[in-house]
Structure formats: structure tokens, C-alpha cells
Amino acid sequence: MTLTEKDSQYLWHPYTQHKTAQTPIAISKGEGALLWDENGKEYIDAIASWWVNPFGHSNRFIADAIYKQLTTLEHVLFGGFTHEPAIKVAEKLIEILPKNQQKIFFSDNGSTAVEVAIKVALQFFFNKNEKRTTIIAFENAFHGDTFAAMAASGISFYTQAFQGMFIDVVRIPVPVKGQEQESYDALKDVIQKYNCAGFIFEPLVQGAAGMVMYEPEALAKLMQICKEHNVLTIADEVMTGFGKTGKTFAMDYVTEVPDMICLSKALTGGTIPMAITTFTQEVFDAFYDDDINKALFHGHTFTANPTGCAAALASIDLLHTEEMQANIERIHKSHLDFQKKIEKHSKVITARTLGVIFAVEIKSESEESYYGSMRTKLYNFFIDKGVVLRPVGNIVYILPPYVMSDEQLQKVYKTIEDAIEMV
């Protein structure tokens, strides 16, 4: 039996309707920005495998750090114990995060990083004997698949089976260009009407919504409104963190600082699942008490896994090398050149770029659903051409590994151009 045949027999894939979905491609190896399937066909991974592999596949520097840690201390429980790799990760992050971030909490993935933040926001006020039970989120947000994270997400087909089972979440419009005031007014109205504990947002770029972008000044204004009303702010940097927007964190563009930050995906360079939620000292202090019931009763078996910490340390070191920073700038400039070219195309509605993130919206005769016919047609075209891209409806985005070569980038651009002609 081939790998794909065995897969069909045993496995259940994410975001997949197995009755209608195509057979998954069995990948046998990867290196840099490239993947190879079991038949030897080569693919350019133009989305860094769901945004987690900024330094490319089979990165030797990270692999060596993992091997060294595995042969020293692979794992130890984090309840009642600690270890040097976790402390080093905390020290490195606090150096590069917004200066108000002082405490680091480990978990397993992006969803759990968000889950922790939302639980903390709600318990923060509970510990202060103040009733605040509502979370504010953007329309069309995506924050993960665990229950609180899913509740904060606004893409309905992800959540429709669970309506009526969620925590209280109210939504406001994204402050895209020209609609900033509408978003400000909606936030003020929501805070007045509900007992709001926190506001969670994807800073500057909504990933799963199709790389929807908005300005730092607009986010700063929303955060100011929250601060005035003592509403905690949660920056979900799971997608945007670690260089994607051109700066280490998207919040580095924003004059205001959040109370919490959620990190995962590129945290370990795509090697080992790990997540972190960071907090201000003020947030931590609301849980610091003689009363045991005010503690944060949340944890994971693999919390602060030393091997994952070693991968994170290596990834952070790689990110801040001159070579990697130059690569990020090179890709950004290349995206801008492609944007100037493609946005003039008669079939293009708009194109946008931030850091290494590029997105183009293609004209469609009808409203395109997330997994609609155009998306399927585009996806199949890209795969046939040996390029891994996952369109969101009629929006095609690129979020490449920072090690992608100019030649590989040009092939991705050409494939997108050909796809636009094809649809």
C-alpha cells in the first residue's frame, strides 16, 4: 500500500470533508522552502506550512539544538519544577517583547495560548470580585479551535455546530481603511452595554480571514479606548509573530502595549508544538494571593517542554541574524514589486503587502465561500504546478519561509499570474 492509501485507511485530517476531499499528498522530505512527495515531485512551500516554518524545512541549526537538548533533558514536569531552557526562553522573550510584558506562561499550541489569555482575562476580574464576563473580538476573527478560542472566532462554519455553548463574545468591525470610526464607535458602544473583561485581536493582519490588513494607528486608538475603561487587551500574535510583518512582532508598529500576548507557530521554527502567553506584572499580581483559589488552574502535560524550549531558543537566535533580517527585507521588497504589477490586472480587485505577507483578491462572478469552487480550482492549479498555496475563497496569499530564494519567489508569482488568467 502507498502512504496515501494507508492514510485513507487510518487518518482523519483537519478542516477536511473526507467524502468529497481529494486524496492528501504524502510528503516524504523537506529542505529549505521545498517539499518532495512520495513520488519525488517537488513543491515550493509558499505558506511555510501554515505559517510555522520561517527558517525552512529540516533546518540544521534548530535540529542540532534539539538533539543536544534531547540528550541532556528531554522533558520534566513543570508543576513544582523548573529548568534552564524555560528560563532562557523567558529571558530572551522579555528582551524583545513590548517592555510591559513580564511573565511567561507555556502551553501547547496557538489555540491554547489564546485559551489561557481569555481565561486569565475573565478570572482577573473574578479575583477582584468584579463581574465581567464578556470578551470583545473582531468580526471574521480566527483565534483557534479550543472552546474559548473558538468562541472568539467569527468564521461561522468553524463554530456553527456549537452555537449556544460559548462564553459571551461580542464583535466589532475591523478598522480597515475608511471604516476606522465605525470600529471606534462600535467598541465604545459595546463597552457601555456589556460587562467587558477583554478585547482580543489579531494585530494588523487577520490571517484566516484572508490577510485582511489595517493600520497601527487604528489599533492604538481601540486599545486606548479599552485602557480608559479598564478592559484588558490581548494581542494574538500566533500568526504575525517572529518577523512575519517585517518587525519581530506586529505590536512593534503600535504605540500602545497590550496586557497579554499569545505566541506559537514560528516560536519553534515549525519543529515542536509549543505556545506561550505573556502577561504584565499587574495581570500576574491579580492571581498572587494567600487564597489558593485565586491561582490560575490551567496546565498541560508538556508545559515548557525542554526540547521545545531548545527549539525556540535556536529559532529566536536565527531570526535576529543579519542574514535572516536581510531575507525578510528582500522578500518584502519583492512582494511590493509584484503588488505594483499584479494590482493593475483587470481580474484583480486589490493586492496588499506587509512584511513577508502578500495577498491578492481575484474578481469573481459570484460571492465566493471560504471553501468554494474558485478556491478549489485555484488550489488544484497550484498543486499541479508544484506550489503549495491555500487560497481563502478568492483570496490568494503568500507567506513564505524567509529562506525562499528569489528564483523560487518568481516561480510562485508566475504561478499566481497564470492562475488569475485561468479562472
Coordinates of C-alpha atoms in Angstrom, one line a residue:
M1 CA 0.0 0.0 0.0
T2 CA 1.1 3.5 -0.7
L3 CA 1.3 6.2 2.0
T4 CA -1.8 7.8 0.6
E5 CA -3.7 4.5 0.7
K6 CA -2.7 3.9 4.3
D7 CA -3.6 7.5 5.2
S8 CA -7.1 6.9 3.8
Q9 CA -7.5 3.8 5.9
Y10 CA -6.3 5.3 9.3
L11 CA -6.3 9.1 9.4
W12 CA -8.7 11.9 10.0
H13 CA -7.4 15.3 8.7
P14 CA -8.1 18.8 9.9
Y15 CA -10.6 21.1 8.1
T16 CA -11.5 18.2 5.7
Q17 CA -14.7 16.7 4.5
H18 CA -13.3 13.3 3.7
K19 CA -16.2 12.2 1.5
T20 CA -15.5 15.0 -1.1
A21 CA -11.9 16.0 -0.4
Q22 CA -9.1 15.0 -2.7
T23 CA -6.5 12.4 -1.6
P24 CA -3.8 14.1 0.6
I25 CA -0.3 14.4 -0.8
A26 CA 2.2 12.2 1.1
I27 CA 5.3 14.3 1.7
S28 CA 8.5 12.3 2.2
K29 CA 11.0 15.0 2.9
G30 CA 11.6 18.8 3.0
E31 CA 14.6 21.1 2.8
G32 CA 14.6 24.9 2.9
A33 CA 11.5 26.1 1.0
L34 CA 11.0 22.8 -0.8
L35 CA 9.0 19.7 -0.2
W36 CA 9.0 16.3 -2.0
D37 CA 6.2 13.8 -2.2
E38 CA 6.5 10.0 -2.1
N39 CA 6.7 10.0 -5.9
G40 CA 9.6 12.5 -6.0
K41 CA 7.5 15.5 -7.2
E42 CA 8.9 18.8 -5.9
Y43 CA 6.8 21.6 -4.3
I44 CA 7.6 25.1 -3.2
D45 CA 6.1 25.6 0.3
A46 CA 4.9 29.2 -0.2
I47 CA 2.9 29.4 3.0
A48 CA 5.6 28.0 5.3
S49 CA 3.3 25.0 6.2
W50 CA 0.6 27.1 7.8
W51 CA 3.0 29.8 8.8
V52 CA 5.2 27.8 11.1
N53 CA 8.5 27.2 9.2
P54 CA 10.1 30.7 8.7
F55 CA 13.6 29.2 8.6
G56 CA 12.7 26.4 6.2
H57 CA 12.3 22.7 6.5
S58 CA 15.0 20.4 8.1
N59 CA 16.8 23.4 9.5
R60 CA 20.2 22.1 10.7
F61 CA 20.8 24.8 13.3
I62 CA 17.4 24.1 15.1
A63 CA 17.8 20.3 14.7
D64 CA 21.2 20.4 16.3
A65 CA 19.8 22.4 19.3
I66 CA 17.0 19.9 19.6
Y67 CA 19.4 16.9 19.5
K68 CA 21.6 18.4 22.2
Q69 CA 18.7 19.0 24.5
L70 CA 17.2 15.5 23.9
T71 CA 20.5 14.0 25.1
T72 CA 20.5 16.2 28.2
L73 CA 16.9 16.5 29.4
E74 CA 14.1 15.7 27.0
H75 CA 11.2 16.5 29.4
V76 CA 10.4 17.1 33.0
L77 CA 7.1 18.1 34.7
F78 CA 6.7 21.8 35.2
G79 CA 4.5 21.6 38.2
G80 CA 6.8 22.2 41.2
F81 CA 9.9 22.0 38.9
T82 CA 11.7 24.3 36.5
H83 CA 14.7 24.1 34.2
E84 CA 17.2 26.3 32.4
P85 CA 15.8 26.1 28.8
A86 CA 12.4 27.6 30.0
I87 CA 14.1 30.3 32.0
K88 CA 16.3 31.2 29.0
V89 CA 13.3 31.4 26.7
A90 CA 11.6 33.7 29.2
E91 CA 14.7 35.9 29.4
K92 CA 15.0 36.1 25.6
L93 CA 11.4 36.9 25.0
I94 CA 11.2 39.6 27.7
E95 CA 14.2 41.3 26.0
I96 CA 12.3 41.5 22.6
L97 CA 8.7 41.8 23.6
P98 CA 6.9 45.1 24.4
K99 CA 8.5 46.3 27.7
N100 CA 5.4 45.9 29.8
Q101 CA 5.4 42.1 29.3
Q102 CA 6.9 40.4 32.5
K103 CA 5.5 36.9 32.9
I104 CA 5.6 33.9 30.6
F105 CA 3.1 31.0 30.7
F106 CA 3.8 27.9 28.5
S107 CA 1.2 25.8 26.7
D108 CA 1.0 23.6 23.6
N109 CA -0.3 25.5 20.5
G110 CA -1.9 28.7 19.3
S111 CA -5.4 27.8 20.4
T112 CA -4.3 27.0 23.9
A113 CA -2.2 30.2 24.1
V114 CA -5.5 32.1 23.3
E115 CA -7.5 29.9 25.7
V116 CA -5.1 30.8 28.5
A117 CA -5.4 34.5 27.8
I118 CA -9.2 34.5 27.7
K119 CA -9.4 32.5 30.9
V120 CA -6.9 34.9 32.6
A121 CA -8.9 37.9 31.4
L122 CA -12.1 36.5 32.9
Q123 CA -10.5 35.3 36.1
F124 CA -8.6 38.6 36.6
F125 CA -11.9 40.4 37.4
F126 CA -13.3 37.4 39.2
N127 CA -10.3 37.5 41.6
K128 CA -11.1 41.2 42.1
N129 CA -14.8 40.4 42.9
E130 CA -15.8 42.3 39.8
K131 CA -18.4 40.7 37.5
R132 CA -17.0 40.9 33.9
T133 CA -18.0 38.0 31.6
T134 CA -17.8 39.4 28.1
I135 CA -15.0 39.2 25.6
I136 CA -14.7 41.6 22.6
A137 CA -13.4 40.4 19.3
F138 CA -13.3 41.5 15.6
E139 CA -15.7 40.3 13.0
N140 CA -14.2 37.4 10.9
A141 CA -11.5 36.8 13.5
F142 CA -9.8 33.4 13.9
H143 CA -8.2 32.6 17.2
G144 CA -8.2 28.8 17.3
D145 CA -10.3 25.7 17.9
T146 CA -10.5 25.2 21.6
F147 CA -13.8 26.4 23.1
A148 CA -12.9 29.9 24.3
A149 CA -10.7 30.5 21.3
M150 CA -13.4 29.2 19.0
A151 CA -16.0 31.4 20.7
A152 CA -13.8 34.5 20.0
S153 CA -13.5 33.4 16.4
G154 CA -16.0 34.8 13.9
I155 CA -15.8 32.5 10.9
S156 CA -19.2 30.8 11.3
F157 CA -18.8 27.5 9.6
Y158 CA -16.0 26.7 12.1
T159 CA -18.3 27.3 15.0
Q160 CA -21.9 26.8 13.9
A161 CA -22.3 23.3 15.4
F162 CA -21.5 24.7 18.8
Q163 CA -23.7 27.8 18.9
G164 CA -25.3 28.4 22.3
M165 CA -22.4 26.7 24.2
F166 CA -19.9 29.5 24.2
I167 CA -18.7 32.2 26.6
D168 CA -20.1 35.6 25.9
V169 CA -18.4 37.3 22.9
V170 CA -19.4 40.5 21.1
R171 CA -17.9 41.6 17.8
I172 CA -16.9 44.9 16.4
P173 CA -15.9 45.8 12.8
V174 CA -12.3 45.6 11.7
P175 CA -10.9 49.2 11.4
V176 CA -9.9 48.8 7.7
K177 CA -9.1 52.0 5.8
G178 CA -12.1 54.3 5.7
Q179 CA -14.0 52.4 8.4
E180 CA -12.0 53.3 11.4
Q181 CA -14.6 55.5 13.1
E182 CA -17.2 52.8 12.7
S183 CA -14.9 50.4 14.7
Y184 CA -14.2 53.0 17.4
D185 CA -17.9 53.8 17.9
A186 CA -18.8 50.1 18.0
L187 CA -16.2 49.4 20.7
K188 CA -17.4 52.3 22.8
D189 CA -21.0 51.1 22.5
V190 CA -20.1 47.5 23.3
I191 CA -18.1 48.6 26.5
Q192 CA -21.1 50.7 27.6
K193 CA -23.6 47.9 27.1
Y194 CA -21.7 44.8 28.4
N195 CA -19.5 43.8 31.3
C196 CA -16.4 43.5 29.2
A197 CA -13.3 41.8 30.5
G198 CA -11.0 41.8 27.5
F199 CA -10.5 42.6 23.8
I200 CA -8.7 40.1 21.7
F201 CA -7.4 40.9 18.3
E202 CA -5.0 39.8 15.5
P203 CA -2.7 42.8 15.3
L204 CA -2.6 44.5 11.9
V205 CA -3.4 41.3 9.9
Q206 CA -6.4 38.9 10.1
G207 CA -4.8 35.7 8.8
A208 CA -7.6 33.2 8.3
A209 CA -9.9 35.9 7.1
G210 CA -7.7 36.3 4.0
M211 CA -4.9 38.5 5.3
V212 CA -7.2 41.5 6.0
M213 CA -4.9 44.4 7.0
Y214 CA -5.5 47.6 9.0
E215 CA -3.3 50.4 10.3
P216 CA -1.3 50.5 13.6
E217 CA -2.9 53.9 14.4
A218 CA -6.4 52.4 14.3
L219 CA -5.4 49.6 16.6
A220 CA -3.7 52.0 19.0
K221 CA -7.0 54.0 19.2
L222 CA -9.0 50.9 20.0
M223 CA -6.5 49.9 22.7
Q224 CA -6.7 53.4 24.2
I225 CA -10.5 53.1 24.5
C226 CA -10.0 49.8 26.3
K227 CA -7.5 51.2 28.6
E228 CA -9.8 54.1 29.5
H229 CA -12.4 51.6 30.6
N230 CA -10.1 49.0 32.2
V231 CA -10.7 46.4 29.6
L232 CA -7.7 44.1 29.2
T233 CA -6.2 43.8 25.7
I234 CA -5.0 40.5 24.2
A235 CA -2.7 40.6 21.1
D236 CA -3.0 37.3 19.3
E237 CA 0.5 37.2 17.6
V238 CA 0.3 33.4 16.8
M239 CA 0.4 34.2 13.1
T240 CA 2.1 37.6 13.0
G241 CA 4.8 37.0 15.5
F242 CA 8.5 36.4 14.8
G243 CA 9.1 38.6 11.7
K244 CA 6.1 38.0 9.5
T245 CA 5.1 41.6 9.4
G246 CA 8.7 42.9 8.9
K247 CA 9.2 43.6 12.6
T248 CA 9.7 40.9 15.3
F249 CA 6.1 41.4 16.4
A250 CA 3.2 43.2 14.8
M251 CA 2.7 45.1 18.1
D252 CA 6.1 46.7 17.4
Y253 CA 4.3 49.0 15.0
V254 CA 1.8 50.1 17.6
T255 CA 2.3 52.9 20.1
E256 CA 0.0 51.2 22.7
V257 CA 1.1 48.0 24.6
P258 CA -1.2 45.0 25.3
D259 CA -1.8 43.3 28.6
M260 CA -1.3 39.9 27.1
I261 CA 0.4 38.4 24.0
C262 CA -0.3 35.0 22.5
L263 CA 2.6 33.2 20.7
S264 CA 3.0 29.9 18.9
K265 CA 3.6 28.7 15.2
A266 CA 7.0 30.1 14.3
L267 CA 8.1 30.1 18.0
T268 CA 9.9 26.8 17.5
G269 CA 10.6 27.2 13.8
G270 CA 8.0 24.6 12.9
T271 CA 9.7 21.8 14.7
I272 CA 7.9 21.1 18.0
P273 CA 4.5 22.2 19.1
M274 CA 4.8 24.9 21.8
A275 CA 3.0 28.1 22.7
I276 CA 3.4 30.9 25.1
T277 CA 1.1 33.6 26.6
T278 CA 2.8 36.6 28.1
F279 CA 1.4 39.0 30.7
T280 CA 2.1 42.2 32.5
Q281 CA 3.1 42.2 36.2
E282 CA -0.3 43.7 37.0
V283 CA -2.2 40.8 35.5
F284 CA 0.0 38.3 37.3
D285 CA -0.4 40.1 40.6
A286 CA -4.2 39.6 40.5
F287 CA -3.5 35.9 40.9
Y288 CA -0.8 36.3 43.5
D289 CA -2.6 35.7 46.8
D290 CA -2.7 33.7 50.0
D291 CA -6.0 32.3 48.7
I292 CA -5.2 29.2 46.7
N293 CA -8.5 29.6 44.8
K294 CA -7.1 32.7 43.1
A295 CA -4.4 30.7 41.3
L296 CA -4.5 30.0 37.6
F297 CA -5.6 26.4 37.5
H298 CA -4.5 25.7 33.9
G299 CA -1.8 23.4 32.7
H300 CA -0.6 20.9 30.1
T301 CA 1.4 17.8 30.4
F302 CA 4.1 19.1 28.1
T303 CA 4.2 22.6 29.6
A304 CA 7.6 24.2 29.0
N305 CA 8.9 21.0 27.4
P306 CA 12.7 21.5 27.5
T307 CA 13.2 20.2 23.9
G308 CA 10.6 22.7 22.6
C309 CA 12.4 25.4 24.6
A310 CA 15.7 24.5 22.9
A311 CA 14.0 24.8 19.5
A312 CA 12.5 28.2 20.5
L313 CA 15.9 29.5 21.6
A314 CA 17.5 28.4 18.4
S315 CA 14.6 30.0 16.4
I316 CA 14.9 33.3 18.1
D317 CA 18.6 33.3 17.6
L318 CA 18.1 32.6 13.8
L319 CA 15.5 35.3 13.5
H320 CA 17.9 38.0 14.7
T321 CA 20.8 37.1 12.5
E322 CA 21.8 39.7 9.8
E323 CA 21.1 37.1 7.1
M324 CA 17.6 36.4 8.2
Q325 CA 16.7 40.0 8.7
A326 CA 18.1 40.7 5.2
N327 CA 16.0 37.9 3.8
I328 CA 12.8 39.3 5.3
E329 CA 13.6 42.7 3.8
R330 CA 14.4 41.1 0.4
I331 CA 11.1 39.2 0.3
H332 CA 9.2 42.3 1.4
K333 CA 10.6 44.4 -1.5
S334 CA 10.0 41.6 -3.9
H335 CA 6.3 41.4 -2.8
L336 CA 5.9 45.2 -3.3
D337 CA 7.3 44.9 -6.8
F338 CA 4.8 42.1 -7.6
Q339 CA 2.0 44.0 -5.9
K340 CA 2.6 47.0 -8.2
K341 CA 2.5 44.7 -11.2
I342 CA -0.5 42.5 -10.3
E343 CA -2.8 45.1 -8.9
K344 CA -3.2 46.6 -12.4
H345 CA -4.6 43.3 -13.7
S346 CA -8.2 43.5 -14.9
K347 CA -9.2 40.4 -12.8
V348 CA -7.7 41.7 -9.6
I349 CA -9.7 43.6 -7.0
T350 CA -6.9 44.5 -4.7
A351 CA -3.4 43.4 -3.6
R352 CA -1.7 44.1 -0.3
T353 CA 1.7 43.5 1.4
L354 CA 3.0 43.7 5.0
G355 CA 6.5 42.3 5.7
V356 CA 6.6 38.8 4.1
I357 CA 2.8 38.6 3.8
F358 CA 1.3 39.2 0.4
A359 CA -2.4 38.8 -0.6
V360 CA -4.3 39.3 -3.8
E361 CA -8.1 39.3 -4.2
I362 CA -9.4 38.0 -7.5
K363 CA -12.6 39.1 -9.1
S364 CA -15.4 36.5 -9.1
E365 CA -18.8 36.5 -10.8
S366 CA -20.4 35.4 -7.5
E367 CA -19.7 35.7 -3.8
E368 CA -17.0 33.1 -3.0
S369 CA -17.3 31.0 0.1
Y370 CA -14.2 30.0 2.1
Y371 CA -14.0 26.6 0.5
G372 CA -15.9 27.5 -2.6
S373 CA -15.4 26.4 -6.2
M374 CA -12.9 29.1 -7.1
R375 CA -10.8 28.2 -4.1
T376 CA -10.8 24.5 -5.1
K377 CA -9.9 25.4 -8.7
L378 CA -7.1 27.6 -7.7
Y379 CA -5.7 25.2 -5.1
N380 CA -5.7 22.3 -7.6
F381 CA -3.9 24.5 -10.2
F382 CA -1.2 25.5 -7.7
I383 CA -0.6 21.9 -6.6
D384 CA -0.4 20.8 -10.2
K385 CA 2.3 23.4 -10.8
G386 CA 4.2 22.3 -7.7
V387 CA 3.4 25.3 -5.5
V388 CA 1.8 25.0 -2.1
L389 CA -0.7 27.8 -1.7
R390 CA -4.1 27.6 0.2
P391 CA -6.5 30.3 -1.1
V392 CA -9.2 31.7 1.2
G393 CA -12.1 31.8 -1.2
N394 CA -11.0 34.2 -4.0
I395 CA -8.0 35.5 -2.0
V396 CA -4.6 34.0 -2.7
Y397 CA -1.9 34.8 -0.1
I398 CA 1.9 34.1 0.1
L399 CA 3.6 33.8 3.5
P400 CA 6.9 32.1 2.6
P401 CA 9.8 30.8 4.6
Y402 CA 12.4 33.5 5.0
V403 CA 15.0 31.3 3.2
M404 CA 13.0 31.2 0.0
S405 CA 15.2 32.2 -2.9
D406 CA 14.4 34.9 -5.5
E407 CA 14.1 32.2 -8.2
Q408 CA 11.5 30.3 -6.1
L409 CA 9.6 33.5 -5.3
Q410 CA 9.4 34.4 -9.0
K411 CA 8.0 30.9 -9.8
V412 CA 5.3 31.5 -7.1
Y413 CA 4.5 34.9 -8.6
K414 CA 4.3 33.5 -12.1
T415 CA 2.1 30.6 -11.0
I416 CA -0.3 33.1 -9.4
E417 CA -0.4 35.2 -12.5
D418 CA -1.1 32.1 -14.6
A419 CA -3.9 31.1 -12.1
I420 CA -5.5 34.5 -12.4
E421 CA -5.6 34.1 -16.2
M422 CA -7.0 30.6 -15.8
V423 CA -10.0 31.5 -13.6

